[in-house]
């Protein structure tokens, strides 16, 4: 069967106490709405309508250019009212998966299960339920003495007895277009929140004698809804754990998965060891047999094989094989490091290319530079790349040796095999195979008593 999906993402998310719409908050590096969309796409449903309202510009922007359609709910008058705004898209003869935008832990198995159950039972409406240890906050599934579905009762409307019910509404449904449309028009707001409750359509459809199915989902985690920031942190923890476990099963050592933070988008090669307090974020690819951390933060970067990065920050950079980075290096955007390079403590590199087997071991700022192979950049070397207005390039050719505490006043080229004396401030090119020293004669006098 061919399904469409409607994702409800217009709510304010009052309980987040935020200027940002709830579905735009991030868990494990990805917005809540994106987590939901990814799960829906992965379950094979490609035709997606998103109901937006509160903060709609940012939600539309997040999902722009991917062929999704948007329905607008100007005023947030409840989940039923939200779905009604998608009426122009709700074809009568089509089946719709309807789900909230705040369930980032959702996985395809839950969606496939409800879609299959709806089809197999030829129901007009199917709701995914779950039995929770602590059902607080969710709508409860009320059943008759014969255990047949009767209604969903929201926490705020529930009697003390109903609050004892542990089977809850996940907020995930499949509806036949014609049935749900008719029922949506019959919704009333005679409830505690004066809202049009979407789950009330189940009761309406049921009363009409049309088939309503309840499918109980075994995993409490999958349907977890984020309504406040404590729940957001919980969702984040689960997502992190899933990623770390997947990596460990694929051959990565993570010494403490509770203290390691890796976005779902990151690739890590086998036999790489990730030590605690390490963050790998964004579009990052790590090779095999690396050692990352402790305490490193790498985002949108590529790291080769057999490289170590210890207590360092790497941002939109590339690092080759068998390199040693850190402790305490700072690699900034557009830095490209070849193989077998050493970048040591308190070294900052910006927009710099470093050739293979070169070393910048200590206390340097190197920006807008191109460094060849086998070069040694002494402790405390600074590229003076900026005159307050423009940036200039420093070139250090193969096998050059830059003495400690050298200022390279760019634009400048240090030729192949050249040596610069420690403490020099150089503003002219140094030809290959030569020595450049700029140093005042020391005056040695007798000390006054
Ligand atoms: C809802 C269900 C509840 C269920 C729970 C599962 C209702 C009335 N209650 O409660 O039975 O157990 O989900 O997580 O549906 N939204 C809109 N427009 C609105 C209101 C909400 O688009 O006017 C969107 C929100 O952005 C959100 C989703 O609908 O993504 C769910 O809304 P929320 O307020 O979180 O519902 P719950 O109180 O969690
Ligand atoms: Ca919710």
Coordinates of C-alpha atoms and ligand atoms in Angstrom, one line a residue:
X1 CA 0.0 0.0 0.0
X2 CA 1.1 3.5 -0.7
X3 CA 1.1 5.8 2.3
X4 CA 1.6 9.5 2.9
X5 CA 2.6 11.0 6.3
X6 CA 1.5 14.0 8.2
X7 CA 3.9 15.3 10.9
X8 CA 2.4 17.6 13.4
X9 CA 5.0 20.3 14.2
X10 CA 3.0 23.5 14.8
X11 CA 2.9 23.4 18.6
X12 CA 4.5 26.0 20.8
X13 CA 6.2 23.6 23.0
X14 CA 5.3 25.7 26.0
X15 CA 7.0 23.3 28.4
X16 CA 10.4 23.9 26.7
X17 CA 10.2 27.6 27.9
X18 CA 12.0 28.6 24.7
X19 CA 12.0 31.1 21.9
X20 CA 12.9 28.2 19.6
X21 CA 10.0 26.0 18.4
X22 CA 10.2 22.7 20.2
X23 CA 10.8 20.6 17.1
X24 CA 13.8 22.7 16.3
X25 CA 15.6 21.8 19.5
X26 CA 18.5 19.4 18.8
X27 CA 19.2 16.0 20.3
X28 CA 22.5 14.4 19.4
X29 CA 23.3 17.1 16.8
X30 CA 20.0 16.8 14.9
X31 CA 16.7 18.7 15.3
X32 CA 13.8 16.7 16.7
X33 CA 11.8 17.2 13.5
X34 CA 14.7 15.9 11.4
X35 CA 14.9 12.7 13.5
X36 CA 11.3 12.1 12.9
X37 CA 11.5 12.8 9.2
X38 CA 14.5 10.5 8.8
X39 CA 12.6 7.6 10.5
X40 CA 9.5 8.2 8.3
X41 CA 11.7 8.3 5.1
X42 CA 13.5 5.2 6.2
X43 CA 10.2 3.3 6.7
X44 CA 9.5 3.9 3.0
X45 CA 7.0 6.8 3.2
X46 CA 8.3 9.5 0.9
X47 CA 5.2 11.7 0.6
X48 CA 5.3 14.0 3.7
X49 CA 3.2 16.9 4.8
X50 CA 4.4 18.9 7.8
X51 CA 2.0 21.0 9.7
X52 CA 3.8 24.1 10.9
X53 CA 2.7 27.1 12.9
X54 CA 4.7 28.3 15.9
X55 CA 8.1 29.4 14.6
X56 CA 7.1 28.1 11.1
X57 CA 9.8 30.0 9.2
X58 CA 12.6 28.2 11.0
X59 CA 11.0 24.8 10.6
X60 CA 10.3 25.4 6.9
X61 CA 13.9 26.5 6.5
X62 CA 15.2 23.4 8.2
X63 CA 13.2 21.2 5.8
X64 CA 13.5 23.4 2.6
X65 CA 14.3 22.0 -0.8
X66 CA 13.4 18.4 -0.1
X67 CA 10.0 18.2 -1.7
X68 CA 8.0 18.2 1.6
X69 CA 4.7 20.0 1.6
X70 CA 3.6 22.4 4.4
X71 CA 0.3 23.1 5.9
X72 CA 0.0 26.0 8.2
X73 CA -1.8 26.1 11.6
X74 CA -2.0 29.8 12.4
X75 CA -3.4 29.3 15.9
X76 CA -2.5 26.3 18.0
X77 CA -5.8 24.9 18.9
X78 CA -4.8 21.3 19.5
X79 CA -3.5 18.2 17.6
X80 CA -6.9 17.6 15.9
X81 CA -7.1 21.1 14.7
X82 CA -3.5 20.7 13.5
X83 CA -4.3 17.7 11.3
X84 CA -7.4 19.5 10.0
X85 CA -5.1 22.2 8.5
X86 CA -3.7 19.5 6.3
X87 CA -7.2 18.8 4.9
X88 CA -6.3 19.9 1.3
X89 CA -3.7 17.1 1.3
X90 CA -5.8 14.4 2.9
X91 CA -7.1 12.4 0.0
X92 CA -10.1 10.4 1.0
X93 CA -9.0 7.1 -0.6
X94 CA -5.5 7.3 0.8
X95 CA -4.0 6.0 4.1
X96 CA -2.1 8.5 6.2
X97 CA 0.6 7.9 8.8
X98 CA 0.1 10.8 11.4
X99 CA 2.7 11.4 14.0
X100 CA 4.1 14.2 16.2
X101 CA 7.3 16.0 15.5
X102 CA 8.7 15.6 19.0
X103 CA 9.5 11.8 19.1
X104 CA 13.2 11.7 18.1
X105 CA 13.8 8.1 19.3
X106 CA 11.4 6.7 16.8
X107 CA 12.8 4.0 14.6
X108 CA 11.5 2.4 11.4
X109 CA 10.4 -0.9 13.1
X110 CA 7.7 0.9 15.0
X111 CA 6.4 2.7 11.9
X112 CA 6.6 -0.5 9.7
X113 CA 4.7 -2.4 12.4
X114 CA 1.8 0.1 12.6
X115 CA 1.6 0.4 8.8
X116 CA 1.5 -3.3 8.3
X117 CA -1.0 -3.9 11.1
X118 CA -3.3 -1.2 9.6
X119 CA -3.2 -2.9 6.2
X120 CA -3.5 -6.5 7.5
X121 CA -6.5 -5.7 9.6
X122 CA -8.1 -3.4 7.0
X123 CA -8.8 -0.9 9.8
X124 CA -10.0 2.7 9.3
X125 CA -7.8 3.9 12.1
X126 CA -4.9 2.3 14.0
X127 CA -3.1 3.8 17.0
X128 CA 0.2 2.7 18.4
X129 CA 0.0 2.2 22.1
X130 CA 2.6 1.2 24.7
X131 CA 2.6 0.1 28.3
X132 CA 4.7 2.3 30.4
X133 CA 6.1 1.9 33.9
X134 CA 5.4 5.6 34.4
X135 CA 2.6 6.8 32.1
X136 CA 2.5 10.3 33.5
X137 CA 1.8 13.0 30.9
X138 CA 0.5 10.7 28.2
X139 CA -3.0 10.1 27.0
X140 CA -4.3 6.8 28.4
X141 CA -6.0 4.1 26.3
X142 CA -9.4 3.3 27.9
X143 CA -10.7 -0.1 27.2
X144 CA -14.1 -1.8 27.9
X145 CA -14.6 -4.7 30.2
X146 CA -14.0 -6.9 27.1
X147 CA -10.7 -5.1 26.6
X148 CA -12.0 -3.4 23.5
X149 CA -10.8 0.1 22.6
X150 CA -13.1 2.8 23.9
X151 CA -11.2 6.1 23.9
X152 CA -8.0 8.0 24.7
X153 CA -8.2 10.2 27.8
X154 CA -5.7 12.9 28.3
X155 CA -3.9 13.1 31.6
X156 CA -5.6 16.4 32.4
X157 CA -9.0 15.0 31.8
X158 CA -8.5 11.6 33.4
X159 CA -10.2 10.4 36.5
X160 CA -7.9 9.1 39.3
X161 CA -8.8 5.5 38.2
X162 CA -8.0 6.3 34.5
X163 CA -4.6 7.7 35.6
X164 CA -3.8 4.3 36.9
X165 CA -3.9 2.9 33.3
X166 CA -0.4 2.1 32.1
X167 CA -1.3 1.7 28.4
X168 CA -0.7 5.0 26.7
X169 CA -1.3 6.6 23.3
X170 CA 2.0 7.1 21.5
X171 CA 0.5 9.8 19.3
X172 CA 1.3 7.7 16.2
X173 CA -1.6 6.8 14.1
X174 CA -2.6 5.5 10.6
X175 CA -5.9 6.7 9.3
X176 CA -8.0 6.1 6.2
X177 CA -8.4 9.6 4.6
X178 CA -12.2 9.6 4.4
X179 CA -12.8 8.4 8.0
X180 CA -10.4 10.8 9.6
X181 CA -11.6 13.8 7.6
X182 CA -15.2 13.2 8.6
X183 CA -14.3 12.7 12.3
X184 CA -12.0 15.7 12.4
X185 CA -15.0 17.9 11.5
X186 CA -16.9 16.4 14.4
X187 CA -14.3 17.2 17.1
X188 CA -15.3 19.3 20.0
X189 CA -13.3 21.2 22.6
X190 CA -15.2 20.2 25.7
X191 CA -12.1 19.1 27.6
X192 CA -9.7 20.5 30.2
X193 CA -7.5 22.3 27.7
X194 CA -10.3 23.5 25.4
X195 CA -8.5 22.1 22.5
X196 CA -9.4 19.9 19.5
X197 CA -7.8 16.6 20.6
X198 CA -6.7 14.4 17.7
X199 CA -7.1 11.1 19.6
X200 CA -10.8 11.9 20.0
X201 CA -11.2 11.0 16.4
X202 CA -10.5 7.4 17.4
X203 CA -13.6 7.4 19.6
X204 CA -15.7 9.1 16.9
X205 CA -14.6 6.5 14.2
X206 CA -15.2 3.7 16.7
X207 CA -18.7 4.9 17.5
X208 CA -19.6 4.9 13.9
X209 CA -18.8 1.2 13.9
X210 CA -15.7 1.6 11.8
X211 CA -12.7 -0.5 12.7
X212 CA -10.2 1.0 15.1
X213 CA -7.2 -1.0 15.9
X214 CA -4.7 -0.6 18.8
X215 CA -1.3 -2.0 18.2
X216 CA 0.8 -2.3 21.3
X217 CA 4.5 -1.5 20.7
X218 CA 7.0 -3.3 22.9
X219 CA 9.6 -0.6 23.2
X220 CA 8.9 2.3 25.6
X221 CA 12.0 4.0 24.3
X222 CA 11.0 4.3 20.6
X223 CA 7.8 6.4 21.2
X224 CA 9.4 8.7 23.8
X225 CA 8.0 12.2 23.4
X226 CA 10.1 15.3 24.3
X227 CA 8.0 18.0 26.0
X228 CA 10.6 19.7 28.2
X229 CA 14.3 20.0 28.5
X230 CA 14.7 17.1 31.0
X231 CA 13.1 14.9 28.4
X232 CA 15.3 16.4 25.7
X233 CA 18.4 15.4 27.7
X234 CA 17.0 11.9 28.2
X235 CA 16.4 11.6 24.4
X236 CA 19.9 12.8 23.8
X237 CA 21.4 10.2 26.1
X238 CA 19.5 7.4 24.3
X239 CA 20.5 8.6 20.9
X240 CA 24.2 8.9 22.0
X241 CA 24.1 5.4 23.4
X242 CA 22.6 4.0 20.2
X243 CA 25.4 5.5 18.1
X244 CA 28.1 4.4 20.5
X245 CA 26.8 0.9 20.7
X246 CA 26.6 0.7 16.9
X247 CA 30.2 1.9 16.6
X248 CA 31.4 -0.6 19.2
X249 CA 29.6 -3.4 17.4
X250 CA 31.3 -2.3 14.2
X251 CA 34.8 -2.5 15.8
X252 CA 35.5 0.8 17.5
X253 CA 36.6 0.9 21.1
X254 CA 34.9 3.4 23.3
X255 CA 36.3 3.2 26.7
X256 CA 33.3 4.9 28.4
X257 CA 30.2 5.3 26.2
X258 CA 28.5 7.5 28.9
X259 CA 31.3 10.0 28.5
X260 CA 31.7 10.0 24.7
X261 CA 29.6 12.1 22.4
X262 CA 29.3 11.1 18.7
X263 CA 26.8 12.4 16.3
X264 CA 24.9 9.9 14.2
X265 CA 26.4 11.5 11.1
X266 CA 30.0 10.5 12.1
X267 CA 32.0 7.6 10.6
X268 CA 34.7 5.9 12.7
X269 CA 37.0 3.2 11.3
X270 CA 37.7 -0.1 13.1
X271 CA 40.2 -0.4 15.9
X272 CA 40.1 3.3 16.6
X273 CA 40.0 4.0 20.3
X274 CA 37.8 6.9 21.5
X275 CA 38.7 8.0 25.0
X276 CA 36.4 9.8 27.4
X277 CA 35.3 13.4 27.0
X278 CA 35.6 13.3 23.2
X279 CA 33.0 14.9 20.9
X280 CA 32.8 13.9 17.3
X281 CA 30.3 16.1 15.5
X282 CA 28.8 16.9 12.1
X283 CA 30.2 15.6 8.9
X284 CA 33.3 13.9 10.4
X285 CA 35.1 10.8 9.1
X286 CA 37.7 9.1 11.3
X287 CA 40.0 6.4 9.8
X288 CA 41.1 3.1 11.4
X289 CA 43.3 2.5 14.3
X290 CA 43.3 6.1 15.5
X291 CA 43.4 7.2 19.1
X292 CA 41.1 10.1 19.9
X293 CA 41.0 11.9 23.2
X294 CA 40.9 12.1 26.0
X295 CA 39.2 15.4 25.8
X296 CA 39.1 16.2 22.1
X297 CA 36.4 18.0 20.0
X298 CA 36.4 17.3 16.3
X299 CA 33.7 18.6 14.0
X300 CA 33.2 18.4 10.2
X301 CA 36.7 17.0 9.7
X302 CA 38.5 14.1 8.1
X303 CA 41.1 12.1 10.0
X304 CA 43.2 9.4 8.3
X305 CA 44.4 6.1 9.8
X306 CA 46.8 5.6 12.8
X307 CA 46.5 9.2 13.9
X308 CA 46.2 10.4 17.5
X309 CA 44.4 13.5 18.6
X310 CA 44.8 14.3 22.3
X311 CA 43.1 17.1 24.2
X312 CA 42.6 19.1 21.0
X313 CA 40.1 21.0 19.0
X314 CA 39.8 20.3 15.3
X315 CA 37.3 22.3 13.3
X316 CA 36.6 21.7 9.6
X317 CA 40.1 20.4 9.0
X318 CA 41.8 17.4 7.3
X319 CA 44.5 15.3 9.0
X320 CA 46.4 12.5 7.2
X321 CA 47.7 9.2 8.4
X322 CA 50.1 8.5 11.3
X323 CA 49.9 12.1 12.7
X324 CA 50.3 13.2 16.3
X325 CA 48.0 16.1 17.2
X326 CA 48.1 17.7 20.6
X327 CA 48.0 17.8 23.5
X328 CA 46.3 21.2 23.2
X329 CA 46.4 21.8 19.5
X330 CA 43.8 24.0 17.8
X331 CA 43.2 23.2 14.1
X332 CA 40.9 25.7 12.4
X333 CA 39.0 25.6 9.1
X334 CA 40.8 24.9 5.8
X335 CA 43.8 23.3 7.5
X336 CA 45.1 20.3 5.7
X337 CA 47.7 18.1 7.2
X338 CA 49.7 15.5 5.3
X339 CA 50.9 12.1 6.6
X340 CA 53.3 11.6 9.6
X341 CA 53.0 15.2 10.7
X342 CA 53.4 16.3 14.3
X343 CA 51.4 19.2 15.6
X344 CA 52.2 19.7 19.3
X345 CA 51.1 21.6 22.4
X346 CA 49.5 25.1 22.1
X347 CA 49.8 25.2 18.3
X348 CA 47.1 27.0 16.4
X349 CA 46.8 26.4 12.7
X350 CA 44.4 28.3 10.4
X351 CA 44.0 27.8 6.7
X352 CA 47.3 26.1 6.6
X353 CA 48.7 23.2 4.5
X354 CA 51.4 21.1 6.2
X355 CA 53.4 18.6 4.1
X356 CA 54.3 15.1 5.2
X357 CA 56.7 14.6 8.0
X358 CA 56.8 18.2 9.0
X359 CA 56.7 19.2 12.6
X360 CA 55.3 22.2 14.5
X361 CA 55.9 20.9 18.0
X362 CA 55.3 23.8 20.4
X363 CA 53.6 27.2 21.0
X364 CA 53.0 28.5 17.5
X365 CA 50.4 30.4 15.5
X366 CA 50.5 29.5 11.8
X367 CA 47.9 31.1 9.6
X368 CA 47.4 31.3 5.9
X369 CA 50.6 29.2 5.4
X370 CA 51.8 26.5 3.1
X371 CA 54.5 24.3 4.6
X372 CA 56.3 21.8 2.6
X373 CA 57.7 18.4 3.6
X374 CA 60.2 17.6 6.3
X375 CA 60.1 21.2 7.6
X376 CA 60.6 22.0 11.3
X377 CA 58.9 25.0 12.7
X378 CA 60.6 25.9 16.0
X379 CA 58.9 26.6 19.3
X380 CA 57.1 30.0 19.4
X381 CA 57.1 30.6 15.7
X382 CA 54.4 33.1 14.6
X383 CA 53.2 33.9 11.2
X384 CA 52.4 37.6 11.2
X385 CA 49.7 37.2 8.5
X386 CA 47.5 40.2 9.2
X387 CA 48.2 43.9 9.0
X388 CA 44.8 44.9 10.4
X389 CA 43.3 45.0 6.9
X390 CA 44.4 42.1 4.7
X391 CA 45.7 38.6 5.2
X392 CA 49.0 37.5 3.6
X393 CA 50.5 34.1 2.9
X394 CA 53.6 32.5 4.4
X395 CA 55.4 29.8 2.4
X396 CA 57.9 27.5 4.1
X397 CA 59.5 25.1 1.6
X398 CA 60.6 21.5 2.1
X399 CA 63.3 20.8 4.7
X400 CA 63.3 24.4 5.9
X401 CA 64.2 24.9 9.6
X402 CA 62.6 27.8 11.4
X403 CA 64.4 28.7 14.5
X404 CA 62.6 29.2 17.8
X405 CA 60.7 32.3 18.4
X406 CA 60.7 33.5 14.7
X407 CA 58.3 36.1 13.4
X408 CA 57.5 35.5 9.8
X409 CA 56.1 38.7 8.5
X410 CA 53.9 37.8 5.5
X411 CA 53.9 37.8 2.6
X412 CA 57.1 35.8 2.9
X413 CA 58.7 32.7 1.5
X414 CA 61.4 30.6 3.3
X415 CA 63.2 28.6 0.6
X416 CA 64.0 24.9 0.5
X417 CA 66.6 23.9 3.1
X418 CA 66.8 27.4 4.4
X419 CA 67.5 28.0 8.1
X420 CA 66.3 31.0 10.2
X421 CA 68.0 32.0 13.4
X422 CA 66.1 31.9 16.6
X423 CA 64.5 35.1 17.6
X424 CA 64.4 36.7 14.1
X425 CA 61.7 38.9 12.8
X426 CA 61.8 38.4 9.0
X427 CA 60.0 40.4 6.4
X428 CA 61.9 39.5 3.3
X429 CA 62.1 36.2 1.4
X430 CA 64.9 33.8 2.4
X431 CA 66.4 32.0 -0.6
X432 CA 66.9 28.2 -0.6
X433 CA 69.9 26.8 1.2
X434 CA 70.7 30.0 3.1
X435 CA 70.7 31.1 6.7
X436 CA 68.8 34.3 7.7
X437 CA 69.4 35.9 11.1
X438 CA 68.0 39.2 12.3
X439 CA 69.3 39.8 15.7
X440 CA 70.8 42.8 17.5
X441 CA 74.3 42.4 19.0
X442 CA 74.1 41.8 22.7
X443 CA 75.8 44.3 24.8
X444 CA 77.6 42.8 27.8
X445 CA 78.5 45.2 30.6
X446 CA 79.7 44.8 34.1
X447 CA 76.9 44.7 36.6
X448 CA 76.6 47.6 38.9
X449 CA 77.1 46.6 42.5
Ligands
LIG1 C1 -0.2 14.0 22.7 C2 -1.5 13.2 22.8 C3 -1.4 12.2 23.8 C4 -0.2 11.3 23.6 C5 1.1 12.1 23.4 C6 2.2 11.2 22.9 C7 -3.2 14.9 22.1 C8 -4.3 15.7 22.6 N1 -2.6 14.2 23.0 O1 0.0 14.7 23.9 O2 -2.6 11.4 23.9 O3 -0.1 10.4 24.7 O4 0.9 13.1 22.4 O5 3.4 11.8 22.8 O6 -3.0 14.7 20.9 N2 0.8 20.2 17.8 C9 0.4 21.0 16.7 N3 -0.6 21.9 16.9 C10 -1.2 22.0 18.1 C11 -0.8 21.2 19.2 C12 0.2 20.3 19.0 O7 1.0 20.9 15.6 O8 -2.1 22.9 18.2 C13 1.9 19.3 17.6 C14 3.1 19.6 18.4 O9 4.0 20.4 17.7 C15 3.7 18.2 18.7 C16 2.5 17.3 18.5 O10 1.5 18.0 17.9 O11 4.7 17.8 17.8 C17 2.0 16.7 19.9 O12 1.7 17.8 20.7 P1 1.9 17.9 22.2 O13 1.4 19.1 22.8 O14 3.3 17.5 22.5 O15 1.0 16.7 22.7 P2 1.1 15.9 24.1 O16 0.6 16.7 25.2 O17 2.4 15.3 24.2
LIG2 CA1 4.3 15.5 23.1

